[in-house]
Short mmCIF file of C-alpha atoms in Angstrom, two decimals:
data_model
loop_
_atom_site.label_atom_id
_atom_site.label_comp_id
_atom_site.label_asym_id
_atom_site.label_seq_id
_atom_site.Cartn_x
_atom_site.Cartn_y
_atom_site.Cartn_z
CA MET F 1 -0.09 -0.12 0.06
CA SER F 2 2.78 2.16 0.80
CA GLY F 3 3.68 4.61 -2.13
CA VAL F 4 0.01 4.94 -3.11
CA ALA F 5 -1.33 8.35 -2.40
CA ALA F 6 -4.98 7.57 -0.85
CA VAL F 7 -7.02 10.54 -0.14
CA PRO F 8 -7.10 11.08 3.55
CA LYS F 9 -10.34 10.83 5.48
CA ILE F 10 -9.67 13.90 7.31
CA GLU F 11 -7.02 16.49 6.34
CA LEU F 12 -5.94 19.87 8.13
CA ARG F 13 -3.72 22.04 6.09
CA GLY F 14 -2.17 25.23 7.91
CA VAL F 15 -5.23 25.65 10.15
CA LYS F 16 -4.99 28.76 12.43
CA LYS F 17 -7.37 29.92 14.93
CA ARG F 18 -7.26 32.71 17.25
CA PHE F 19 -9.55 34.06 20.03
CA GLY F 20 -8.68 37.58 20.45
CA ASP F 21 -5.08 38.13 20.95
CA LYS F 22 -4.44 34.51 21.97
CA ILE F 23 -3.40 32.21 19.00
CA VAL F 24 -4.63 28.72 20.01
CA LEU F 25 -3.93 26.96 16.41
CA ASP F 26 -0.79 28.32 14.64
CA GLY F 27 -0.96 26.22 11.34
CA VAL F 28 -1.78 22.81 12.16
CA ASP F 29 -1.25 20.13 9.61
CA LEU F 30 -2.48 16.63 10.06
CA ALA F 31 -3.83 13.84 7.70
CA ILE F 32 -5.79 10.96 8.85
CA GLN F 33 -6.02 7.92 6.49
CA PRO F 34 -9.10 6.10 6.17
CA GLY F 35 -9.75 3.30 8.89
CA HIS F 36 -6.98 4.84 11.17
CA SER F 37 -7.19 5.51 14.90
CA GLN F 38 -5.71 8.77 15.39
CA VAL F 39 -4.81 10.12 18.83
CA VAL F 40 -3.75 13.77 19.42
CA ILE F 41 -2.16 14.36 22.44
CA GLY F 42 -1.08 17.47 24.11
CA GLY F 43 -1.30 19.22 27.34
CA SER F 44 -4.49 21.19 28.58
CA GLY F 45 -5.28 24.15 26.84
CA THR F 46 -3.17 23.35 23.78
CA GLY F 47 -5.96 23.87 21.40
CA LYS F 48 -6.76 20.08 20.90
CA SER F 49 -10.69 20.70 21.54
CA VAL F 50 -10.56 23.75 19.21
CA MET F 51 -8.89 21.73 16.56
CA ILE F 52 -12.09 19.13 16.67
CA LYS F 53 -14.46 22.05 16.69
CA CYS F 54 -12.98 23.25 13.60
CA VAL F 55 -13.19 20.28 11.82
CA LEU F 56 -16.94 19.79 12.77
CA GLY F 57 -17.56 23.38 11.97
CA ILE F 58 -18.65 24.55 15.46
CA LEU F 59 -15.67 26.92 15.33
CA ARG F 60 -14.54 28.61 12.11
CA PRO F 61 -10.61 28.88 11.57
CA GLU F 62 -9.27 32.16 10.25
CA GLU F 63 -6.64 30.68 7.88
CA GLY F 64 -6.10 27.00 6.56
CA GLN F 65 -8.05 24.39 5.00
CA ILE F 66 -10.12 21.42 6.36
CA PHE F 67 -10.73 18.72 3.94
CA VAL F 68 -13.07 15.58 4.68
CA ASP F 69 -12.83 12.89 1.99
CA GLY F 70 -10.84 14.96 -0.22
CA GLN F 71 -13.79 17.61 -0.18
CA GLU F 72 -13.02 21.12 1.44
CA VAL F 73 -15.39 21.75 4.29
CA THR F 74 -13.65 24.94 5.81
CA HIS F 75 -16.40 27.26 4.96
CA LEU F 76 -19.31 25.14 4.53
CA LYS F 77 -22.74 26.22 5.89
CA GLY F 78 -26.25 25.23 6.14
CA SER F 79 -27.39 22.17 4.41
CA ALA F 80 -24.04 21.29 2.91
CA ARG F 81 -22.68 21.41 6.47
CA ASP F 82 -25.35 18.97 7.54
CA THR F 83 -24.29 16.53 4.85
CA VAL F 84 -20.80 16.49 5.91
CA LEU F 85 -21.67 16.27 9.74
CA LYS F 86 -23.85 13.25 8.82
CA LYS F 87 -20.55 11.42 8.59
CA PHE F 88 -19.34 12.19 11.98
CA GLY F 89 -20.12 10.88 15.57
CA MET F 90 -18.76 12.44 18.47
CA LEU F 91 -18.27 11.40 22.09
CA PHE F 92 -17.98 14.66 24.34
CA GLN F 93 -15.58 14.83 27.22
CA GLY F 94 -18.75 15.55 29.77
CA ALA F 95 -20.87 12.83 27.35
CA ALA F 96 -22.99 16.19 27.17
CA LEU F 97 -26.25 14.33 27.31
CA PHE F 98 -29.54 16.04 26.99
CA ASP F 99 -30.63 16.03 30.23
CA SER F 100 -34.35 16.87 29.35
CA LEU F 101 -34.55 13.72 27.41
CA PRO F 102 -34.26 9.77 28.66
CA VAL F 103 -31.20 7.96 27.73
CA TRP F 104 -32.93 6.09 24.76
CA GLU F 105 -34.05 9.62 23.11
CA ASN F 106 -30.44 10.80 23.77
CA VAL F 107 -29.10 7.91 21.61
CA ALA F 108 -31.87 8.04 18.95
CA PHE F 109 -31.58 11.92 19.02
CA GLY F 110 -29.56 12.15 15.43
CA LEU F 111 -31.76 9.50 14.02
CA ILE F 112 -34.94 11.46 14.77
CA GLN F 113 -34.31 14.69 14.46
CA GLY F 114 -31.33 14.61 11.86
CA ARG F 115 -32.50 11.72 9.73
CA GLY F 116 -35.96 11.48 10.16
CA VAL F 117 -36.36 7.88 11.50
CA SER F 118 -39.70 7.32 13.06
CA ARG F 119 -39.69 7.26 16.81
CA ALA F 120 -40.64 3.63 17.20
CA ARG F 121 -37.96 2.46 14.80
CA ALA F 122 -35.20 4.68 16.33
CA ARG F 123 -36.15 3.54 19.69
CA ASP F 124 -35.35 -0.18 18.67
CA ILE F 125 -31.94 1.09 17.15
CA ALA F 126 -31.20 3.04 20.46
CA ILE F 127 -31.84 -0.19 22.44
CA GLU F 128 -29.54 -2.32 20.12
CA LYS F 129 -26.62 0.31 20.23
CA LEU F 130 -27.03 0.44 23.99
CA ALA F 131 -26.52 -3.31 23.99
CA LYS F 132 -23.14 -2.75 21.98
CA VAL F 133 -21.94 -0.53 24.64
CA GLY F 134 -23.05 -2.97 27.39
CA LEU F 135 -26.17 -1.47 28.81
CA GLY F 136 -29.47 -3.25 29.07
CA SER F 137 -32.77 -2.08 27.84
CA ASP F 138 -33.75 -1.27 31.54
CA VAL F 139 -31.36 2.04 31.20
CA ALA F 140 -33.33 3.20 28.24
CA MET F 141 -35.98 4.96 30.01
CA LEU F 142 -33.68 6.26 32.78
CA SER F 143 -32.74 10.09 32.80
CA PRO F 144 -29.05 10.92 32.23
CA ALA F 145 -28.56 12.48 35.54
CA GLU F 146 -29.29 8.96 37.24
CA LEU F 147 -26.33 7.57 35.60
CA SER F 148 -22.84 7.42 36.78
CA GLY F 149 -19.75 9.13 34.93
CA GLY F 150 -18.79 5.82 33.55
CA MET F 151 -22.40 4.97 32.24
CA GLN F 152 -23.01 8.39 30.71
CA LYS F 153 -19.71 7.91 28.68
CA ARG F 154 -21.30 4.76 27.40
CA VAL F 155 -24.56 6.34 26.62
CA GLY F 156 -22.37 8.99 24.98
CA LEU F 157 -20.59 6.44 22.98
CA ALA F 158 -23.91 4.77 22.20
CA ARG F 159 -25.13 7.96 20.73
CA ALA F 160 -21.73 8.71 18.62
CA ILE F 161 -22.31 5.53 16.94
CA ALA F 162 -26.09 5.45 16.77
CA ALA F 163 -26.15 6.84 12.95
CA ASP F 164 -23.59 4.67 11.68
CA PRO F 165 -20.94 7.30 11.21
CA GLU F 166 -17.92 7.11 9.23
CA ILE F 167 -15.59 9.03 11.51
CA ILE F 168 -16.03 9.27 15.17
CA PHE F 169 -14.26 11.96 17.71
CA PHE F 170 -13.34 11.18 21.10
CA ASP F 171 -12.89 14.17 23.05
CA GLU F 172 -10.95 13.05 26.37
CA PRO F 173 -12.62 9.81 26.75
CA THR F 174 -11.16 8.57 29.84
CA THR F 175 -10.87 12.04 31.75
CA GLY F 176 -12.93 11.85 35.01
CA LEU F 177 -13.10 7.97 35.19
CA ASP F 178 -11.52 5.71 37.81
CA PRO F 179 -8.71 3.74 36.21
CA ILE F 180 -11.02 0.55 35.91
CA MET F 181 -13.84 2.37 34.01
CA ALA F 182 -11.18 4.13 31.96
CA ASP F 183 -10.12 0.74 30.82
CA VAL F 184 -13.72 -0.42 30.22
CA ILE F 185 -14.07 2.63 27.92
CA ASN F 186 -10.92 2.03 26.18
CA ASP F 187 -11.76 -1.59 25.49
CA LEU F 188 -15.19 -0.39 24.31
CA ILE F 189 -13.90 2.14 21.95
CA VAL F 190 -11.37 -0.39 20.37
CA SER F 191 -14.01 -3.11 20.09
CA THR F 192 -16.51 -0.66 18.54
CA VAL F 193 -14.09 0.88 16.04
CA LYS F 194 -13.00 -2.59 15.00
CA ASP F 195 -16.47 -3.77 14.31
CA LEU F 196 -17.49 -0.70 12.66
CA GLY F 197 -14.41 -0.06 10.51
CA VAL F 198 -14.27 3.61 11.15
CA THR F 199 -11.90 6.27 11.17
CA THR F 200 -11.39 8.04 14.62
CA LEU F 201 -9.82 11.23 15.87
CA SER F 202 -9.27 11.12 19.47
CA ILE F 203 -7.67 14.01 21.73
CA THR F 204 -6.33 12.91 25.23
CA HIS F 205 -3.42 13.59 27.74
CA ASP F 206 -4.02 10.08 29.16
CA MET F 207 -0.92 8.19 27.70
CA VAL F 208 -2.45 4.90 28.89
CA SER F 209 -5.61 5.49 26.77
CA ALA F 210 -3.69 6.94 23.94
CA ARG F 211 -1.52 3.76 23.68
CA LYS F 212 -4.40 1.68 23.88
CA ILE F 213 -6.78 3.22 21.48
CA SER F 214 -4.54 4.36 18.57
CA ASP F 215 -2.40 3.16 15.85
CA HIS F 216 -1.24 6.79 15.15
CA ILE F 217 -0.13 9.69 17.50
CA ALA F 218 0.30 13.15 16.88
CA MET F 219 1.56 15.57 19.49
CA LEU F 220 0.10 19.28 19.74
CA TYR F 221 2.38 21.96 21.14
CA LYS F 222 1.90 25.57 21.06
CA GLY F 223 -0.60 25.44 18.29
CA ARG F 224 1.37 23.13 15.95
CA ILE F 225 1.83 19.41 15.31
CA VAL F 226 5.46 18.86 16.68
CA TRP F 227 5.61 15.05 16.01
CA ALA F 228 3.22 12.53 14.28
CA GLY F 229 3.91 8.72 13.74
CA PRO F 230 2.76 5.27 14.58
CA THR F 231 1.97 4.80 18.04
CA ALA F 232 4.72 1.87 18.12
CA GLU F 233 7.36 4.41 17.30
CA ILE F 234 6.38 7.11 19.86
CA ASP F 235 8.75 6.02 22.34
CA SER F 236 11.81 6.33 19.87
CA SER F 237 10.37 9.81 18.62
CA GLU F 238 13.68 11.59 19.35
CA SER F 239 11.70 14.56 20.12
CA ALA F 240 12.26 16.20 23.62
CA LEU F 241 8.92 17.61 23.93
CA VAL F 242 7.20 14.07 23.39
CA ASP F 243 9.43 12.36 25.76
CA GLN F 244 8.73 14.60 28.47
CA PHE F 245 4.96 14.65 27.77
CA ILE F 246 4.84 10.68 27.42
CA HIS F 247 6.86 10.44 30.78
CA GLY F 248 5.10 13.01 32.57
CA ARG F 249 7.92 14.77 33.83
CA ALA F 250 7.79 18.33 35.18
CA GLN F 251 11.29 19.10 34.10
CA GLY F 252 11.86 19.83 30.18
CA PRO F 253 11.21 21.78 27.27
CA ILE F 254 7.39 22.20 28.23
CA LYS F 255 6.77 24.89 30.44
CA MET F 256 3.18 24.83 32.21
CA GLU F 257 1.30 28.14 31.18
CA VAL F 258 -0.78 29.40 34.02
CA ARG F 259 -3.37 31.13 31.85
CA ALA F 260 -5.65 28.94 29.87
CA MET K 1 -6.56 55.32 34.11
CA ASN K 2 -7.19 57.31 31.04
CA VAL K 3 -10.66 58.63 31.24
CA PHE K 4 -10.95 58.90 27.11
CA ALA K 5 -9.88 55.25 26.73
CA ALA K 6 -12.65 53.93 29.35
CA ILE K 7 -15.34 55.96 27.54
CA GLY K 8 -14.08 54.66 24.32
CA ARG K 9 -13.83 51.02 25.51
CA VAL K 10 -17.53 51.12 26.99
CA THR K 11 -18.59 52.74 23.73
CA LEU K 12 -17.30 50.20 21.69
CA GLY K 13 -18.53 47.40 23.97
CA PHE K 14 -21.87 48.56 23.74
CA PHE K 15 -22.03 48.80 19.98
CA ARG K 16 -20.51 45.32 19.84
CA GLU K 17 -22.91 43.92 21.95
CA THR K 18 -25.68 45.67 20.14
CA GLY K 19 -24.40 44.29 16.88
CA ARG K 20 -24.09 40.64 18.21
CA VAL K 21 -27.67 40.79 19.69
CA SER K 22 -29.20 41.97 16.23
CA LEU K 23 -27.13 39.27 14.41
CA PHE K 24 -28.53 36.67 16.76
CA ALA K 25 -32.16 38.08 16.55
CA GLY K 26 -31.69 37.92 12.63
CA ASP K 27 -30.54 34.51 12.63
CA SER K 28 -33.40 33.37 14.88
CA VAL K 29 -36.16 35.30 13.16
CA SER K 30 -35.13 33.78 9.64
CA ALA K 31 -35.01 30.45 11.40
CA VAL K 32 -38.74 30.55 12.45
CA ALA K 33 -39.85 30.17 8.92
CA ARG K 34 -37.68 27.39 7.70
CA PRO K 35 -38.46 23.79 8.21
CA PRO K 36 -38.32 21.86 10.31
CA VAL K 37 -40.66 23.20 12.86
CA TYR K 38 -40.81 21.48 16.39
CA TRP K 39 -44.29 21.76 16.91
CA TRP K 40 -43.90 19.43 20.15
CA LEU K 41 -41.14 21.85 21.63
CA ILE K 42 -43.24 24.85 20.83
CA ALA K 43 -46.40 23.26 22.75
CA GLN K 44 -43.90 22.51 25.69
CA GLN K 45 -42.62 26.02 25.91
CA LEU K 46 -46.33 27.40 25.67
CA MET K 47 -46.85 25.57 28.92
CA ARG K 48 -43.84 26.65 30.64
CA ILE K 49 -43.61 30.28 29.43
CA GLY K 50 -47.55 31.04 29.19
CA TYR K 51 -49.37 28.63 31.55
CA PHE K 52 -47.04 28.63 34.30
CA SER K 53 -46.88 32.52 34.40
CA LEU K 54 -50.28 32.69 34.80
CA PRO K 55 -50.63 32.75 38.82
CA VAL K 56 -47.59 35.25 39.25
CA VAL K 57 -49.02 37.52 36.54
CA GLY K 58 -52.58 37.28 37.68
CA LEU K 59 -51.60 38.00 41.28
CA THR K 60 -49.42 41.08 40.42
CA ALA K 61 -52.37 42.54 38.07
CA PHE K 62 -54.89 42.06 40.85
CA PHE K 63 -53.17 44.04 43.45
CA THR K 64 -51.85 46.54 40.90
CA GLY K 65 -55.61 47.20 39.80
CA GLY K 66 -56.56 47.59 43.48
CA VAL K 67 -53.69 49.94 44.35
CA LEU K 68 -54.22 51.93 41.54
CA ALA K 69 -58.05 52.55 42.23
CA LEU K 70 -57.04 53.41 45.71
CA GLN K 71 -54.54 55.98 44.60
CA ILE K 72 -56.94 57.57 42.03
CA TYR K 73 -59.54 57.80 44.64
CA ILE K 74 -57.13 59.44 46.92
CA GLY K 75 -55.70 61.87 44.23
CA GLY K 76 -59.13 62.48 42.46
CA ASN K 77 -60.74 63.46 46.07
CA ARG K 78 -58.62 66.61 46.17
CA TYR K 79 -60.42 67.85 42.88
CA GLY K 80 -63.93 66.15 43.94
CA ALA K 81 -63.23 63.79 40.72
CA GLU K 82 -63.21 60.53 42.82
CA SER K 83 -65.77 59.19 40.17
CA ILE K 84 -63.24 58.99 37.58
CA VAL K 85 -61.64 55.54 39.28
CA PRO K 86 -63.08 53.18 36.90
CA GLN K 87 -62.09 54.91 33.83
CA ILE K 88 -58.56 55.77 34.97
CA VAL K 89 -57.99 52.27 36.43
CA ALA K 90 -59.24 50.68 32.99
CA LEU K 91 -57.07 52.93 31.03
CA GLY K 92 -53.84 52.62 32.96
CA ILE K 93 -54.15 48.77 33.13
CA THR K 94 -55.05 48.24 29.53
CA ARG K 95 -52.59 50.48 28.12
CA GLU K 96 -49.52 50.59 30.39
CA LEU K 97 -49.52 48.61 33.65
CA GLY K 98 -50.96 45.27 32.27
CA PRO K 99 -48.31 44.80 29.46
CA VAL K 100 -45.41 46.48 31.70
CA ILE K 101 -45.96 44.71 34.87
CA ALA K 102 -46.69 41.34 33.00
CA GLY K 103 -43.52 41.90 30.90
CA LEU K 104 -41.45 42.50 33.95
CA MET K 105 -42.79 39.56 35.80
CA VAL K 106 -42.39 37.17 33.12
CA ALA K 107 -38.91 38.63 32.43
CA GLY K 108 -37.79 37.85 36.02
CA ARG K 109 -39.57 34.13 35.63
CA VAL K 110 -38.83 33.34 32.10
CA ALA K 111 -35.73 35.07 30.68
CA ALA K 112 -33.89 33.86 33.94
CA ALA K 113 -34.92 30.25 33.35
CA ILE K 114 -34.28 30.21 29.70
CA ALA K 115 -30.73 31.80 30.14
CA ALA K 116 -29.92 29.10 32.99
CA GLU K 117 -30.96 26.47 30.96
CA ILE K 118 -29.57 27.25 27.60
CA GLY K 119 -26.36 28.48 29.39
CA THR K 120 -25.97 25.38 31.18
CA MET K 121 -26.37 23.46 28.00
CA ARG K 122 -23.55 25.62 26.49
CA VAL K 123 -20.93 24.84 29.20
CA THR K 124 -21.80 21.41 29.10
CA GLU K 125 -21.35 21.34 25.58
CA GLN K 126 -24.84 19.92 24.78
CA ILE K 127 -25.17 22.81 22.10
CA ASP K 128 -22.17 21.50 20.43
CA ALA K 129 -23.75 17.89 20.58
CA LEU K 130 -26.93 19.23 18.97
CA THR K 131 -24.60 20.62 16.00
CA THR K 132 -23.03 17.20 15.66
CA LEU K 133 -26.44 15.27 15.62
CA SER K 134 -27.46 17.53 12.51
CA THR K 135 -29.73 19.68 14.45
CA ASN K 136 -29.58 23.35 14.39
CA PRO K 137 -29.51 24.85 17.83
CA ILE K 138 -31.04 27.99 16.76
CA LYS K 139 -34.10 25.89 15.44
CA TYR K 140 -34.16 23.52 18.13
CA LEU K 141 -33.73 26.01 21.12
CA VAL K 142 -34.46 29.26 20.17
CA VAL K 143 -37.18 29.27 17.70
CA PRO K 144 -39.53 27.47 20.08
CA ARG K 145 -38.91 29.89 22.98
CA LEU K 146 -39.37 32.94 20.56
CA VAL K 147 -42.58 31.72 19.24
CA ALA K 148 -44.10 30.83 22.35
CA ALA K 149 -43.26 33.81 24.09
CA VAL K 150 -44.84 36.09 21.33
CA ILE K 151 -48.05 33.91 21.57
CA SER K 152 -48.12 33.69 25.27
CA MET K 153 -47.43 37.41 26.31
CA PRO K 154 -50.72 38.79 24.63
CA ILE K 155 -52.93 36.09 26.08
CA LEU K 156 -51.24 36.51 29.27
CA VAL K 157 -51.79 40.40 29.14
CA ALA K 158 -55.31 40.08 27.95
CA ILE K 159 -55.87 38.17 31.21
CA ALA K 160 -53.79 40.37 33.43
CA ASP K 161 -56.09 43.17 31.94
CA SER K 162 -59.20 41.66 33.17
CA ILE K 163 -57.91 40.65 36.57
CA GLY K 164 -56.40 44.18 37.04
CA ILE K 165 -59.87 45.74 36.28
CA PHE K 166 -61.36 43.36 38.69
CA GLY K 167 -58.88 44.12 41.28
CA GLY K 168 -59.80 47.75 40.70
CA TYR K 169 -63.51 47.01 40.96
CA VAL K 170 -63.00 44.92 44.16
CA VAL K 171 -61.35 47.93 46.00
CA GLY K 172 -63.69 50.26 44.50
CA THR K 173 -66.89 48.37 45.57
CA ALA K 174 -65.84 46.83 48.96
CA SER K 175 -63.79 50.07 50.34
CA LEU K 176 -64.38 52.86 48.23
CA GLY K 177 -68.29 52.94 48.10
CA PHE K 178 -68.69 52.57 44.20
CA ASN K 179 -71.97 50.93 43.10
CA GLY K 180 -70.90 47.38 41.18
CA SER K 181 -72.90 47.89 38.18
CA ILE K 182 -72.07 51.49 37.77
CA TYR K 183 -68.35 50.76 38.20
CA LEU K 184 -68.66 48.18 35.41
CA LYS K 185 -70.80 50.23 32.89
CA ASN K 186 -68.31 53.07 33.33
CA THR K 187 -65.45 50.86 32.49
CA VAL K 188 -66.91 49.36 29.71
CA ASP K 189 -68.27 52.39 28.29
CA PHE K 190 -64.89 54.06 28.21
CA VAL K 191 -62.35 51.82 27.36
CA THR K 192 -61.80 51.58 23.44
CA ARG K 193 -60.58 48.90 21.35
CA GLN K 194 -57.29 50.55 20.74
CA ASP K 195 -56.51 50.86 24.50
CA VAL K 196 -56.62 47.28 24.77
CA THR K 197 -54.80 46.32 21.26
CA SER K 198 -51.96 48.48 22.00
CA GLY K 199 -51.28 46.91 25.24
CA LEU K 200 -51.34 43.46 23.32
CA ILE K 201 -49.21 44.83 20.67
CA LYS K 202 -46.80 45.80 23.37
CA ALA K 203 -46.95 42.46 25.14
CA ALA K 204 -45.97 40.57 21.76
CA VAL K 205 -43.02 42.80 21.31
CA PHE K 206 -42.20 42.27 25.20
CA GLY K 207 -42.73 38.59 24.85
CA PHE K 208 -39.96 38.54 21.82
CA ILE K 209 -37.47 40.78 23.85
CA ILE K 210 -37.91 38.22 27.18
CA ALA K 211 -37.14 34.98 24.84
CA LEU K 212 -34.36 36.86 22.91
CA MET K 213 -32.50 38.06 25.87
CA GLY K 214 -32.92 34.79 27.68
CA CYS K 215 -31.85 32.71 24.72
CA PHE K 216 -28.96 35.20 23.75
CA ASN K 217 -27.44 35.39 27.26
CA GLY K 218 -27.66 31.66 27.40
CA PHE K 219 -25.95 30.91 24.11
CA ASN K 220 -23.05 33.18 24.97
CA SER K 221 -22.66 32.12 28.57
CA LYS K 222 -19.09 30.72 29.31
CA GLY K 223 -16.91 29.35 32.23
CA GLY K 224 -19.02 27.10 34.38
CA ALA K 225 -21.35 27.83 37.24
CA GLN K 226 -20.37 31.50 37.81
CA GLY K 227 -20.72 32.10 33.78
CA VAL K 228 -24.28 30.67 33.90
CA GLY K 229 -25.08 32.70 36.94
CA ALA K 230 -24.01 36.10 35.26
CA ALA K 231 -25.71 34.99 31.96
CA THR K 232 -28.97 34.63 34.03
CA THR K 233 -28.61 38.14 35.74
CA ASN K 234 -27.88 39.68 32.67
CA ALA K 235 -30.82 38.21 30.88
CA VAL K 236 -33.25 39.55 33.53
CA VAL K 237 -31.63 42.87 33.68
CA SER K 238 -31.24 43.54 29.93
CA ALA K 239 -34.83 42.09 29.34
CA SER K 240 -36.31 44.52 31.92
CA ILE K 241 -34.31 47.53 30.67
CA LEU K 242 -35.32 46.84 26.88
CA ILE K 243 -39.05 46.25 27.67
CA LEU K 244 -39.33 49.74 29.73
CA ALA K 245 -37.33 51.40 26.81
CA ALA K 246 -39.43 49.25 24.24
CA ASN K 247 -42.66 50.58 26.04
CA TYR K 248 -41.77 54.24 25.69
CA ILE K 249 -41.05 53.91 21.96
CA LEU K 250 -44.37 51.82 21.56
CA THR K 251 -46.47 54.15 23.22
CA SER K 252 -45.06 57.19 21.41
CA LEU K 253 -45.76 55.31 18.13
CA LEU K 254 -49.03 53.80 19.02
CA PHE K 255 -50.65 57.00 20.31
CA SER K 256 -49.02 59.60 18.09
CA ARG K 257 -51.85 61.66 16.79
#
C-alpha cells in the first residue's frame, strides 16, 4: 500500500485559529488515513478541543483548509455542512447528554431529528446500540442524571455510533473516570471501532488510553503538530517534547502556562 | 487610568453587544420560517412560558389594579373627581400597567429560566452536541421559545387586564363605596378597542424581548457555574431595561396623533 497516495479521510492544512489576541492553533497540519485511529496528545489548553471543533464547523478557523474525503469543508454552511456532519459521530468529554430527554432518546436523537427515522424504529436502534456498549434495555428509560460518569460515557458512545458514522471523534474519553472504568471505556472504543471499521480522531492527555486506542499519534504543542507517527514509534520519537509528555516529567522543554 | 480610553472601551463594547444581539435576532427570526418546525417543543414552551406564568401575572395584576383604584380615589378626591376611578383604572391597566407589569414579571421568571437552561447546555457542550447530531441549535432551542413567548404574552396580558380591572372593582366596591354595576358600566363605556390592542401589541414585543435576551445570554455564557449565573442576571436585567425602553417607544408610536 505504501507509495499509493490515498485520499486522507480528514486533512488539516495550515489551520489557524485565534481568540482575540490569543493564538490557539498556529498552522496545524494533520492527515488521517481511512480506517486509522489517530490520537492527538497535548497538555491542557493546547488547542486540542479547538482543533476538533474546527473540523466539525462549530468554530471557524481564520486561515487554512480542512478536507473531509478530499472535499474542502472549511467554510461550508447550512445543508452542505449538515451533509458532511452526517459522516461524524462525537463522544464529548462530559458526555454532553441532553438531560431533558431519557437515555434512549439521547441515543436516538440524531436518527429522529437529523434523519427523520420514526420514533418507534429509532427506539429499537437505540436499544440495540445501548446493548453494543454493554447497557441493558432497562437503562433506556432512565434520565441521564441518574447515571454514573462511566455510564454516561457509554451512553455518549452509543449516541456517537447510533447513526453509523464513518468518522468518530473522542474528546478526552477517559477523563474523570476511575482507572478501571477508563479501561472499560478504552476496550469499548477499540472493539466498536474494529466492528464498525471507522476512522477515529481522539484527543487525550491520558497516555495509557492513547496507546491503547490508537494506531497513530500526533502531538500538539503551542498550536502546531510537533511530532506525528505510528503509535509503536512514540517511544523512539527523538523529540524532547514528546518524551517529556509521555513520561509525565515536570522538568523539560514544556513549561506550564498559568493562563488558559 | 485614561478617562477617554475607558469611555471609548465602553462605547465600543456597547456597539459590539448591540451588533451581536441584532445578528442573533436576525438568525433566530429567519430560522422561524424554515423547516423543520418543532411543534412539540413549541407546545412545551407555551406551557412553561405561558401557562405557568399565569399565577404570578394574575396576582400582580390584581394588586396593581387595586392599588391604582386606591391612589386615584385619593388623588381625585382633591378635586372632587373621585368618580373617575373606573375609567382611569381601565385605561392605566390596559394601556400601560397590564403589559409592563406582566412583561417584567415574565422577564424575571422566564428570561432567567431560559438563560440558565441554555447556559448550562452551553457549558456542558450540549449545544455543540446538537450540532454534531445534525440539529440546528437555533431552530431547536431558540425558535420554540421565541414563538411561544410571542404567542403567550398577549394572552397573559389580556388575562392580566381583566384581573387588574377586577382588582380595581373589588377595591372600588368594597372599600371606596362604588356601586358595582355603575363601576362596570363606566369601565365598559370608556375603554376603547385601541386601549386594549395597543397593550396586546406591546405584550407581543415584550415576549420577543424576553425570549431573545434569555436565549442570547444563555448561548453566550461561558466558564461554568459562575458564567451561567452571570448570564441569568444579564438576561433579566437586559430584558427588563429593554422592555421599559420599548414601552416608551411603542407608546409614542401607537398613540402619536
